[in-house]
mmCIF file with all atom_site columns, C-alpha atoms in Angstrom:
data_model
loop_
_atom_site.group_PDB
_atom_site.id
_atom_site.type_symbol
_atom_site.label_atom_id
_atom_site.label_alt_id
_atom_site.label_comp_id
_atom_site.label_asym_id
_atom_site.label_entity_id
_atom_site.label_seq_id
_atom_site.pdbx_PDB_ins_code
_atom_site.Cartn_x
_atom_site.Cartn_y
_atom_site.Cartn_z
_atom_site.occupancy
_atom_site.B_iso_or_equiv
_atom_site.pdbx_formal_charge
_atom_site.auth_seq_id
_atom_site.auth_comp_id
_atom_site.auth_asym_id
_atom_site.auth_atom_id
_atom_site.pdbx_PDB_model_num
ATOM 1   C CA . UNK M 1 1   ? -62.672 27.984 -25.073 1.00 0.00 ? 990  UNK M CA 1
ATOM 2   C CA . UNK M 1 2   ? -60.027 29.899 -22.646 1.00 0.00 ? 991  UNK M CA 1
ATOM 3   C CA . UNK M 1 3   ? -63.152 31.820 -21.397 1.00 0.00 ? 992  UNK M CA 1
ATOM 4   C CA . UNK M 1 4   ? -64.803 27.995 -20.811 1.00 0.00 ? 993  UNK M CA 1
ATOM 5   C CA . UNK M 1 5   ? -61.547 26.678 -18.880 1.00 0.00 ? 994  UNK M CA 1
ATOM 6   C CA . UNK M 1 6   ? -61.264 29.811 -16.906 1.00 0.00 ? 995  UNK M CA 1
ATOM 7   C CA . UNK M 1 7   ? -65.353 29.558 -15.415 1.00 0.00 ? 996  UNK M CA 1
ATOM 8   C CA . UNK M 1 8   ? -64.807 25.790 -14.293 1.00 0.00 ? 997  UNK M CA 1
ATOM 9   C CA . UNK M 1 9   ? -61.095 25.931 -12.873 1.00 0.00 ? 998  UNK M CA 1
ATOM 10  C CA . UNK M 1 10  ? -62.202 29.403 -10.925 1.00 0.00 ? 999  UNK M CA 1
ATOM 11  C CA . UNK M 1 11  ? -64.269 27.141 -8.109  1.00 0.00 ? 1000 UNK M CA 1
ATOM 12  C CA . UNK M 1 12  ? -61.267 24.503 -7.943  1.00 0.00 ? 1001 UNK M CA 1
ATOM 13  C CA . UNK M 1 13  ? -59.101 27.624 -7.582  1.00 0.00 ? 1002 UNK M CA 1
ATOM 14  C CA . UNK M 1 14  ? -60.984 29.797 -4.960  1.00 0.00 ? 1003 UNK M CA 1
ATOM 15  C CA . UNK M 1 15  ? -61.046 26.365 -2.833  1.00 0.00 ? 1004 UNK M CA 1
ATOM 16  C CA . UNK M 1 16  ? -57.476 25.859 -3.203  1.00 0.00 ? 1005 UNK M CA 1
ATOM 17  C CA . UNK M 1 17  ? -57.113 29.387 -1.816  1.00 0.00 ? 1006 UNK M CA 1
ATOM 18  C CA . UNK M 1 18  ? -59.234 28.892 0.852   1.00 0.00 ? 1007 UNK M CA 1
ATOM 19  C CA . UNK M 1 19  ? -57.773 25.912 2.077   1.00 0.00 ? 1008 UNK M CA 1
ATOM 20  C CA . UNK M 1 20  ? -53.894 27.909 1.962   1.00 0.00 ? 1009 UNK M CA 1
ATOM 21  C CA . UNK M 1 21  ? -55.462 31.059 4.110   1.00 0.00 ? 1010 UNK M CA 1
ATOM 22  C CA . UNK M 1 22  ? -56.892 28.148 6.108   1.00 0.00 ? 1011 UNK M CA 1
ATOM 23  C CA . UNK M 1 23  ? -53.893 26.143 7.226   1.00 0.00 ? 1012 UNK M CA 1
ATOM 24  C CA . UNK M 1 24  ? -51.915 29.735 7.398   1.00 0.00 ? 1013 UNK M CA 1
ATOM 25  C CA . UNK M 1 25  ? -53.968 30.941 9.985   1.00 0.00 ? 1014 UNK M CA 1
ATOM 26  C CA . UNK M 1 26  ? -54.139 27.771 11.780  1.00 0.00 ? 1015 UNK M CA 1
ATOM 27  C CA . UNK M 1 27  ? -50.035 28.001 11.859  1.00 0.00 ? 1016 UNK M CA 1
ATOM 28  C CA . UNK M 1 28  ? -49.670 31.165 12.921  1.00 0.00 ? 1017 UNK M CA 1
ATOM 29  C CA . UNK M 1 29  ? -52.522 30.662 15.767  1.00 0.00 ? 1018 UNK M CA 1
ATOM 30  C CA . UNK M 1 30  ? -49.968 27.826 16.702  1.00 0.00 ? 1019 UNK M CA 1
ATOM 31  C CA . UNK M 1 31  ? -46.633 29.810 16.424  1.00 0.00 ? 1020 UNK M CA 1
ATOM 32  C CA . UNK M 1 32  ? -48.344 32.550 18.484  1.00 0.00 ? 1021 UNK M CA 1
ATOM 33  C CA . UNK M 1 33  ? -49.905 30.287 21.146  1.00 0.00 ? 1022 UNK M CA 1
ATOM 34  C CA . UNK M 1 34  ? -46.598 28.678 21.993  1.00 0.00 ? 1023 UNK M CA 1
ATOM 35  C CA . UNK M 1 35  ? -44.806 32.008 21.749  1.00 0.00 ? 1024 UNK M CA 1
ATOM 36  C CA . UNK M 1 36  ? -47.030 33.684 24.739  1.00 0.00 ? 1025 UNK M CA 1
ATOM 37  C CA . UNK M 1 37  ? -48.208 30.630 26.127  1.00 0.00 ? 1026 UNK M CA 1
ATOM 38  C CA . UNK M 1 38  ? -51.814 31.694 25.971  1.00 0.00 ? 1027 UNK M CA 1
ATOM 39  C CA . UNK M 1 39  ? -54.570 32.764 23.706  1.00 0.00 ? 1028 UNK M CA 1
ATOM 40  C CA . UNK M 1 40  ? -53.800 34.919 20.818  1.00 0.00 ? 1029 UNK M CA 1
ATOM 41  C CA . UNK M 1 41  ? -55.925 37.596 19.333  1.00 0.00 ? 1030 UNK M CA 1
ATOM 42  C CA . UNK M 1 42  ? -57.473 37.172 16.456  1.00 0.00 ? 1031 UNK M CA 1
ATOM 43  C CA . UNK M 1 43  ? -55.697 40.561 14.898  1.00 0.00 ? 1032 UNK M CA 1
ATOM 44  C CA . UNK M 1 44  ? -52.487 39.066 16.426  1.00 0.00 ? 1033 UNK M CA 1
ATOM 45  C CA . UNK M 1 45  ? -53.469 35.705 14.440  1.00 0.00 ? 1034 UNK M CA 1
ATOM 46  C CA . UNK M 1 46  ? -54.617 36.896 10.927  1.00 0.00 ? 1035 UNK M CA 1
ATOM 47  C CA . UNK M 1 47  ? -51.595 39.250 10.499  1.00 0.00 ? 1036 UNK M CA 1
ATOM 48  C CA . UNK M 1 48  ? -49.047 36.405 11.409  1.00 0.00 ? 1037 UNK M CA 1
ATOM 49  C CA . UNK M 1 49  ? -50.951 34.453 8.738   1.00 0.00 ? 1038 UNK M CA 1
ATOM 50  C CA . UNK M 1 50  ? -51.268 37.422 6.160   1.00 0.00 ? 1039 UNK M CA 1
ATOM 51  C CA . UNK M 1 51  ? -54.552 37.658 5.480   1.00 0.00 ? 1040 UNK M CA 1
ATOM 52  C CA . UNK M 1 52  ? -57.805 40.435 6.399   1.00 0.00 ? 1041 UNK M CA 1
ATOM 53  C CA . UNK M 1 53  ? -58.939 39.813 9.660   1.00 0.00 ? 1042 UNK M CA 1
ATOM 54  C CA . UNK M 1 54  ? -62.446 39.179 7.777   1.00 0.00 ? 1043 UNK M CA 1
ATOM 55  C CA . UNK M 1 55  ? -60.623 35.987 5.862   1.00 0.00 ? 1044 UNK M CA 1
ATOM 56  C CA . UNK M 1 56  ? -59.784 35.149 9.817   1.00 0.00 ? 1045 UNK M CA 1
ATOM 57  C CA . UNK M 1 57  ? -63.887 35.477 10.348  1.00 0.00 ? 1046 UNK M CA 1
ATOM 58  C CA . UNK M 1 58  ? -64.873 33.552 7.845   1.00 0.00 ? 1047 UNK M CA 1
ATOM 59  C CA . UNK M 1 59  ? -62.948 30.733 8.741   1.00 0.00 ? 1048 UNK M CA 1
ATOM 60  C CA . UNK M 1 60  ? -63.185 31.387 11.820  1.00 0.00 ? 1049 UNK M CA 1
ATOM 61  C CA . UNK M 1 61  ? -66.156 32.976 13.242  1.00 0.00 ? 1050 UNK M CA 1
ATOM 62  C CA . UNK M 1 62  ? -66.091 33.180 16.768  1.00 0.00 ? 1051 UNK M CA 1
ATOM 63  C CA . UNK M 1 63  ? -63.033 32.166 19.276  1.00 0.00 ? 1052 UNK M CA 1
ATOM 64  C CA . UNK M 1 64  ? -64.511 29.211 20.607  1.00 0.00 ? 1053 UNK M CA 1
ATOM 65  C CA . UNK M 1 65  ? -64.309 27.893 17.115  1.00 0.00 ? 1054 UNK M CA 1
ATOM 66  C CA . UNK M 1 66  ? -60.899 28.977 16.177  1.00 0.00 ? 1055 UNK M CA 1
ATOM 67  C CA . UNK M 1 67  ? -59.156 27.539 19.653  1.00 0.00 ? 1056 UNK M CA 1
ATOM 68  C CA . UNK M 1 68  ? -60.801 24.280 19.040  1.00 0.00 ? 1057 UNK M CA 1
ATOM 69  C CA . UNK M 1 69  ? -59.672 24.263 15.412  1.00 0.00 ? 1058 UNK M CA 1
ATOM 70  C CA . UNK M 1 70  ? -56.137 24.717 16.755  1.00 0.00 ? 1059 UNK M CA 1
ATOM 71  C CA . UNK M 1 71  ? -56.369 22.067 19.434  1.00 0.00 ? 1060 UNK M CA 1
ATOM 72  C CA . UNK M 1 72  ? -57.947 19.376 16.628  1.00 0.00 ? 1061 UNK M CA 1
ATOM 73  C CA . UNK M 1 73  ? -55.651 20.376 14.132  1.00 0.00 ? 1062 UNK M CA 1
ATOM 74  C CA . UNK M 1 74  ? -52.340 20.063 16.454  1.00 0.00 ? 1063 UNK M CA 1
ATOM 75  C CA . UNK M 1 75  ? -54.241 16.027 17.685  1.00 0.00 ? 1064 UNK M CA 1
ATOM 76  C CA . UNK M 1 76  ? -54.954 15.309 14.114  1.00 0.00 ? 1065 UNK M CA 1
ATOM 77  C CA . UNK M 1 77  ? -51.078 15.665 12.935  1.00 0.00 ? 1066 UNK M CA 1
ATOM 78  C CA . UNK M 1 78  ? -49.221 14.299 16.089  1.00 0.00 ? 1067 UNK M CA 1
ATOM 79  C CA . UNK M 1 79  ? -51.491 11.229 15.803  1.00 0.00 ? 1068 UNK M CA 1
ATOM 80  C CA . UNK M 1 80  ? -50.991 11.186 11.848  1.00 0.00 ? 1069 UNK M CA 1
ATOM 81  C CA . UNK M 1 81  ? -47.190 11.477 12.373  1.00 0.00 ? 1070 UNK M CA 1
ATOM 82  C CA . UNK M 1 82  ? -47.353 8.954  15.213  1.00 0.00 ? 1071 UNK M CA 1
ATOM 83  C CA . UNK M 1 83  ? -48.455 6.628  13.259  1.00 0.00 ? 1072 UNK M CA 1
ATOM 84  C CA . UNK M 1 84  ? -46.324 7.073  10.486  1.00 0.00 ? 1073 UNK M CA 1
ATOM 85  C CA . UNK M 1 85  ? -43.288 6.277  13.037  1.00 0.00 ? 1074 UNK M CA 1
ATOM 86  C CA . UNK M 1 86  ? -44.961 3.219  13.894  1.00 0.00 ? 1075 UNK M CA 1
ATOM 87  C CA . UNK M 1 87  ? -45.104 1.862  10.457  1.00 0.00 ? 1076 UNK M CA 1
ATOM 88  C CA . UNK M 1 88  ? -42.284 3.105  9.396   1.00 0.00 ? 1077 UNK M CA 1
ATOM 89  C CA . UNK M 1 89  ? -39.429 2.554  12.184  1.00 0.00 ? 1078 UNK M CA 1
ATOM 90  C CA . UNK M 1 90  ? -37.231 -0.108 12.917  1.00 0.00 ? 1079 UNK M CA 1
ATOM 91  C CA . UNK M 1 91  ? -37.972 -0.648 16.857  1.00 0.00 ? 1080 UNK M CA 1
ATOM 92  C CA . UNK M 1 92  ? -40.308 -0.277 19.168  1.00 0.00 ? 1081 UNK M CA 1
ATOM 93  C CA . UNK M 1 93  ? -37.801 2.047  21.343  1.00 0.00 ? 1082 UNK M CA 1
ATOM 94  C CA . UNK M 1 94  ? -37.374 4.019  17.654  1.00 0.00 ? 1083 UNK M CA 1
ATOM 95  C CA . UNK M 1 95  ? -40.656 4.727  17.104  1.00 0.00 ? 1084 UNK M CA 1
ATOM 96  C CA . UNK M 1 96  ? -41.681 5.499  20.902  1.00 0.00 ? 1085 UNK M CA 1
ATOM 97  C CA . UNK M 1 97  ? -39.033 7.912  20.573  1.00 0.00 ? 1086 UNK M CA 1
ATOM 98  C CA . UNK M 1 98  ? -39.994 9.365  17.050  1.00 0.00 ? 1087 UNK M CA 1
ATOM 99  C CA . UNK M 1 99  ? -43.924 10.113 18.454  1.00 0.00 ? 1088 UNK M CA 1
ATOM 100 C CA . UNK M 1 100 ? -42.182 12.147 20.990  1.00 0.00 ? 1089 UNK M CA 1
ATOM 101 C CA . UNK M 1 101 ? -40.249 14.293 19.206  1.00 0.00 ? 1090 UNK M CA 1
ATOM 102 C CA . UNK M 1 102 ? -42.872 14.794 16.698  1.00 0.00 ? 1091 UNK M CA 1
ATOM 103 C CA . UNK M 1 103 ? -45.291 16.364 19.168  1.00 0.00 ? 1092 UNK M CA 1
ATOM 104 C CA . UNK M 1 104 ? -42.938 18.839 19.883  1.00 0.00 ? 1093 UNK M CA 1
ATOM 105 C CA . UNK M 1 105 ? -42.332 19.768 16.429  1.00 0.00 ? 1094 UNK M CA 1
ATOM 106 C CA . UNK M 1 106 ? -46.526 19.673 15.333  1.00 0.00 ? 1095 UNK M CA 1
ATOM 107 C CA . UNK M 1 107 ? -47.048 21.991 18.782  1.00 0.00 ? 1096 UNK M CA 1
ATOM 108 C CA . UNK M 1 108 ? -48.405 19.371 21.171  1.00 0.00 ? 1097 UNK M CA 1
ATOM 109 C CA . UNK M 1 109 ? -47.858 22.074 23.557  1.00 0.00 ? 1098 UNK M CA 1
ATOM 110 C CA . UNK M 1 110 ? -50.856 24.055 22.688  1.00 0.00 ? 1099 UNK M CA 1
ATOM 111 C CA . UNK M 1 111 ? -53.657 21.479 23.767  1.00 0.00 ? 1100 UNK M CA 1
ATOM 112 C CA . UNK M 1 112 ? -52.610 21.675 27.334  1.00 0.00 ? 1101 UNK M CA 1
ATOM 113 C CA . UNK M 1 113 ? -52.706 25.429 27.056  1.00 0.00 ? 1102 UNK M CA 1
ATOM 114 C CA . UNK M 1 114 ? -55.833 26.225 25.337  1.00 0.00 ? 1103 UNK M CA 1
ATOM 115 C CA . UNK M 1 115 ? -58.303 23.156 26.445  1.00 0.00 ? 1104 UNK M CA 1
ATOM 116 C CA . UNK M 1 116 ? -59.102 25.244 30.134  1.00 0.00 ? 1105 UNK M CA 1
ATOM 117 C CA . UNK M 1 117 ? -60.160 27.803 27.835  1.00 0.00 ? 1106 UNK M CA 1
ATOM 118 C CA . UNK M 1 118 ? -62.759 26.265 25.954  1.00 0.00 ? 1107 UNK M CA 1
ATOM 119 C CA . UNK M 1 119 ? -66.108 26.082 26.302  1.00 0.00 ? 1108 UNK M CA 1
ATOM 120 C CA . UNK M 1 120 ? -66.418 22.434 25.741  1.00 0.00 ? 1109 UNK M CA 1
ATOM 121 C CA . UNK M 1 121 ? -62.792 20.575 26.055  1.00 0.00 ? 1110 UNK M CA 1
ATOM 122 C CA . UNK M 1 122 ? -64.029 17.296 24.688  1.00 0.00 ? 1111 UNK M CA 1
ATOM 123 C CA . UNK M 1 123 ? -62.913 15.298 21.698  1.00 0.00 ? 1112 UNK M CA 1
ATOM 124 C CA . UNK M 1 124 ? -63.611 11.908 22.441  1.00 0.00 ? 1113 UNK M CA 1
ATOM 125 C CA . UNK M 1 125 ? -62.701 10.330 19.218  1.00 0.00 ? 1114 UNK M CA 1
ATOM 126 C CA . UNK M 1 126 ? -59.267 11.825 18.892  1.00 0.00 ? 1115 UNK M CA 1
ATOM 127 C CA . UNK M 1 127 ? -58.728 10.835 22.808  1.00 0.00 ? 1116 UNK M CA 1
ATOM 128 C CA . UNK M 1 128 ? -59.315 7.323  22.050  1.00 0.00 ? 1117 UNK M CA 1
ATOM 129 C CA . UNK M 1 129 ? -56.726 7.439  18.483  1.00 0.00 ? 1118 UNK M CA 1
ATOM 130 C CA . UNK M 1 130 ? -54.168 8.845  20.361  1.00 0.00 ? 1119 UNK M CA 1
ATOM 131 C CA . UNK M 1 131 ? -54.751 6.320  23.338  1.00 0.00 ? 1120 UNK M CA 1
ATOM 132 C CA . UNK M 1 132 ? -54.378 3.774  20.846  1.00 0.00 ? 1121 UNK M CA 1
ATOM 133 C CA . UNK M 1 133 ? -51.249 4.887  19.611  1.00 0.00 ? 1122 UNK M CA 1
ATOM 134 C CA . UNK M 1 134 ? -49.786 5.450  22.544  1.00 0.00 ? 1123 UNK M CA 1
ATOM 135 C CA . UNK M 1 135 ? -50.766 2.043  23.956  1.00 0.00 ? 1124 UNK M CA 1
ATOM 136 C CA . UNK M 1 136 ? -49.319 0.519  20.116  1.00 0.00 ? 1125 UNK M CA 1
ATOM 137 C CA . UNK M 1 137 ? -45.936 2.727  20.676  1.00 0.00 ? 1126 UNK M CA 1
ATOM 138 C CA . UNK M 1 138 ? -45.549 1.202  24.036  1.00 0.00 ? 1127 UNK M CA 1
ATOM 139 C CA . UNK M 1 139 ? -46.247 -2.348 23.619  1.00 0.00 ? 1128 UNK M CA 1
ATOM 140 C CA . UNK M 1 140 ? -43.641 -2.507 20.465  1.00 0.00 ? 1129 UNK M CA 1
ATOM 141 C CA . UNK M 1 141 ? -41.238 -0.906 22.856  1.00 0.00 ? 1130 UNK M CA 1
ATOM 142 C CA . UNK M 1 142 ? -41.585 -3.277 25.650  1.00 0.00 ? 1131 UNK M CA 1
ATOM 143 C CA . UNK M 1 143 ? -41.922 -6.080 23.388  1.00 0.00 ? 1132 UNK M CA 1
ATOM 144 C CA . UNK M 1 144 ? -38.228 -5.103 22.009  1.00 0.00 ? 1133 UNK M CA 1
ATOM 145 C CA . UNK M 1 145 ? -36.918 -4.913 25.796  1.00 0.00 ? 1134 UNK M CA 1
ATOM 146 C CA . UNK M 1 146 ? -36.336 -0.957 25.423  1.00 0.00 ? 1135 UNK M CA 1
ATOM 147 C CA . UNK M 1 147 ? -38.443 -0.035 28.156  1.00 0.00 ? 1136 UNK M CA 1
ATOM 148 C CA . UNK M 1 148 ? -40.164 -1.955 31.163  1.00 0.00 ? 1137 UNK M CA 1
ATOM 149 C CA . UNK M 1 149 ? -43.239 -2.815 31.562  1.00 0.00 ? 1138 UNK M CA 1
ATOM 150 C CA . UNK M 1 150 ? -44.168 -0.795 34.380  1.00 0.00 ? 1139 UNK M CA 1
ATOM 151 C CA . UNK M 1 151 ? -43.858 2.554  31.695  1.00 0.00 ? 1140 UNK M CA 1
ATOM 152 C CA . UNK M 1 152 ? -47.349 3.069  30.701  1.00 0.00 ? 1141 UNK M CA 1
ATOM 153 C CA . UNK M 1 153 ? -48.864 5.305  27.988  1.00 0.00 ? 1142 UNK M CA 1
ATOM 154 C CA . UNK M 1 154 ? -49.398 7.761  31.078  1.00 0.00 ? 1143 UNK M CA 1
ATOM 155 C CA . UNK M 1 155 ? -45.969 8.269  32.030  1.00 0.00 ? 1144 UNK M CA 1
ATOM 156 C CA . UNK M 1 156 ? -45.264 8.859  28.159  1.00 0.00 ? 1145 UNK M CA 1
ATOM 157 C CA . UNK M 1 157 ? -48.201 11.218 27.758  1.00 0.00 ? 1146 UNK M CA 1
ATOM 158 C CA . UNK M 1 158 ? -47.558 13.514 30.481  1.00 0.00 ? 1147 UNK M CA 1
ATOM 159 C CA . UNK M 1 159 ? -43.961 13.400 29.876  1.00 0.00 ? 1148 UNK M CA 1
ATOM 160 C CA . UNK M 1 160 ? -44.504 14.533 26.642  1.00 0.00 ? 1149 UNK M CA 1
ATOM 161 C CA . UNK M 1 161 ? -47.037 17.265 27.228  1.00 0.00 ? 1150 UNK M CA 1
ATOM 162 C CA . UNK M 1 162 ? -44.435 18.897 29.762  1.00 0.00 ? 1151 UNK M CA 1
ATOM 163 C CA . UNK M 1 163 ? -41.328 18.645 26.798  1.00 0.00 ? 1152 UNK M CA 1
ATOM 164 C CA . UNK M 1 164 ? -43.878 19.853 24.478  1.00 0.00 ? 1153 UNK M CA 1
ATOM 165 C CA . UNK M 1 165 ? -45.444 23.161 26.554  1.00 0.00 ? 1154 UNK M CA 1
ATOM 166 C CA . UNK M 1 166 ? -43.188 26.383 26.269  1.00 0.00 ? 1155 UNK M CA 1
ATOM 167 C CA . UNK M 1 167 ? -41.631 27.878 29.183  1.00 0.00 ? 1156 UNK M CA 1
ATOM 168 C CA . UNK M 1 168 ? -42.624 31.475 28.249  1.00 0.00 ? 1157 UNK M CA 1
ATOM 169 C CA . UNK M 1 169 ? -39.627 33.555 28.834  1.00 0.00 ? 1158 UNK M CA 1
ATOM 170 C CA . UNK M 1 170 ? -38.601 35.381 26.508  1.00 0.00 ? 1159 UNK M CA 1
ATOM 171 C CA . UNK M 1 171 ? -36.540 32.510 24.986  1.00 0.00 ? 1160 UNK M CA 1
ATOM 172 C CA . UNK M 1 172 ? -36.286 32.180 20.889  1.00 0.00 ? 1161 UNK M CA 1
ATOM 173 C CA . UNK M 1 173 ? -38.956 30.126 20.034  1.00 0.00 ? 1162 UNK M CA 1
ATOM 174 C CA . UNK M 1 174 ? -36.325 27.905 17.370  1.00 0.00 ? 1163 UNK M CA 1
ATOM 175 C CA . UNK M 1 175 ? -33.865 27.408 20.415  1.00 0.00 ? 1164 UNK M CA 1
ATOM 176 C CA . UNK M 1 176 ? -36.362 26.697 22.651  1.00 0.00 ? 1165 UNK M CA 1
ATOM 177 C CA . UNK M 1 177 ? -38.009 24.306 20.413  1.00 0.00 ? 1166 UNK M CA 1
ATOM 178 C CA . UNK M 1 178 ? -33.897 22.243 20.150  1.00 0.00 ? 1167 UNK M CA 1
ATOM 179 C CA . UNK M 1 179 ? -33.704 22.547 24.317  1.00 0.00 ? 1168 UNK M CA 1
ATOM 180 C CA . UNK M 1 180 ? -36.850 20.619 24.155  1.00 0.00 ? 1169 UNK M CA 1
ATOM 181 C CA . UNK M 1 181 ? -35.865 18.194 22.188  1.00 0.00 ? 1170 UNK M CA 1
ATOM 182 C CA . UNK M 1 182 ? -32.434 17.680 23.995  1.00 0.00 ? 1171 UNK M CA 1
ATOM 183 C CA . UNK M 1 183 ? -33.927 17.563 26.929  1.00 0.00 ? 1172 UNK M CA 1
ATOM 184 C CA . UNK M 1 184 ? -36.483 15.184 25.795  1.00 0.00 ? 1173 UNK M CA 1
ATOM 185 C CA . UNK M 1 185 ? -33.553 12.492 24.613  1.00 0.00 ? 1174 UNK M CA 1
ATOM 186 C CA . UNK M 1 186 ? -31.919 12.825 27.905  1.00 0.00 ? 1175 UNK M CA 1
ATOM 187 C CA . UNK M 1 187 ? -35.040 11.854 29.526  1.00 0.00 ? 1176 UNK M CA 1
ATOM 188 C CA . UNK M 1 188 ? -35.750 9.173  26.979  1.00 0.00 ? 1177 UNK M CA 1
ATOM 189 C CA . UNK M 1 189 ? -32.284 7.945  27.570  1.00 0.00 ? 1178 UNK M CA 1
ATOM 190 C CA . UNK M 1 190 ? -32.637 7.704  31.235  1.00 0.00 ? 1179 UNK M CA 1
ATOM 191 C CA . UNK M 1 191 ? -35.623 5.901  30.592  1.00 0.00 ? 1180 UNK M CA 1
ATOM 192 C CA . UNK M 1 192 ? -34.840 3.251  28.131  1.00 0.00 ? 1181 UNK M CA 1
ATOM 193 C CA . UNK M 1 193 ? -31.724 2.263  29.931  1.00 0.00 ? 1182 UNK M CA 1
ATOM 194 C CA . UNK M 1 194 ? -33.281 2.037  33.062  1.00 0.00 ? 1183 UNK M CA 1
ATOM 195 C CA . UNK M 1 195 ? -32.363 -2.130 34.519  1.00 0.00 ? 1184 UNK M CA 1
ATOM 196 C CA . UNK M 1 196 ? -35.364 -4.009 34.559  1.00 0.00 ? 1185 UNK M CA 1
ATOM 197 C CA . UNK M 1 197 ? -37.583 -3.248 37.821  1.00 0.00 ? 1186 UNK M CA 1
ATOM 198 C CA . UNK M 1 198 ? -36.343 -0.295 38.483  1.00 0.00 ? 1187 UNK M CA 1
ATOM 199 C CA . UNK M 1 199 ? -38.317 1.959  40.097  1.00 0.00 ? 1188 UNK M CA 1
#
């Protein structure tokens, strides 16, 4: 009977596994991305993660595959986590503010990095989510009076994206990561106090 259990959970447990080495080589391509500001190798990347570089390869087969993992991986959780501040925050100017400090956190930074580097830098359906949460995160903020209503999903976009993309200096990546998000309330700040019609 033990034997029996052991046959059918084996499956369940080699996918389990696979999925773990999965999403730990997806982090540490994302923690060494930001670190160097560029493409890691794929050495660099399975012995952050822990794992053979041949668990990297068959995951991973070839680079263009991994980088674009990495990219739709980093879209797919800032636009998860977006959302989640939309439903779950109290303003408009709340949640606007949430989104942004969430893509620093997920490693927003490492789309702007690694898109010139692929082969095809197109993800259509993930461009039009994320313009639809932007465009929701701005219209509850405007509708609450914290911003005005010539801020556009644009401005908030790139604004982001330039919090969110390391500096590459030789900084510690943890007190990097807090400058960013300082800096990042200082600019919302600025922004959401702004009197109406100001340029």
């Amino acid at each position: 009977m033990l034997r029996f259990m052991a046959s059918v959970n084996a499956p369940d447990l080699k996918r389990a596994d696979a999925r773990r080495n999965r999403r730990r080589l997806l982090d540490a391509a994302i923690e060494l991305v930001l670190e160097a500001g560029a493409e890691p190798s794929r050495d660099a990347v399975a012995k952050r993660a822990g794992v053979g570089i041949g668990t990297l390869y068959r995951h991973f087969p070839d680079r263009e595959g991994l980088l674009r993992a990495v990219v739709l991986d980093v879209l797919d959780r800032t636009i998860e986590q977006g959302e989640s501040a939309c439903e779950e925050s109290r303003s408009g100017g709340e949640a606007l503010r949430r989104y942004a400090h969430v893509a620093i956190d997920t490693g927003l930074g490492v789309v702007s990095i690694l898109r010139p580097l692929l082969d095809t830098p197109s993800w259509p359906d993930r461009q039009a989510a994320a313009r639809q949460l932007l465009d929701r995160l701005i219209g509850a903020a405007r509708s609450d009076g914290t911003i005005d209503a010539d801020v556009t999903a644009t401005d908030i976009a790139l604004a982001t994206i330039r919090f969110c993309r390391p500096l590459v200096i030789g900084l510690d990546p943890a007190a990097e990561r807090a400058t960013a998000h300082r800096q990042l309330d200082v600019y919302l700040d600025g922004l959401m106090s702004r009197p109406s019609g100001t340029p």
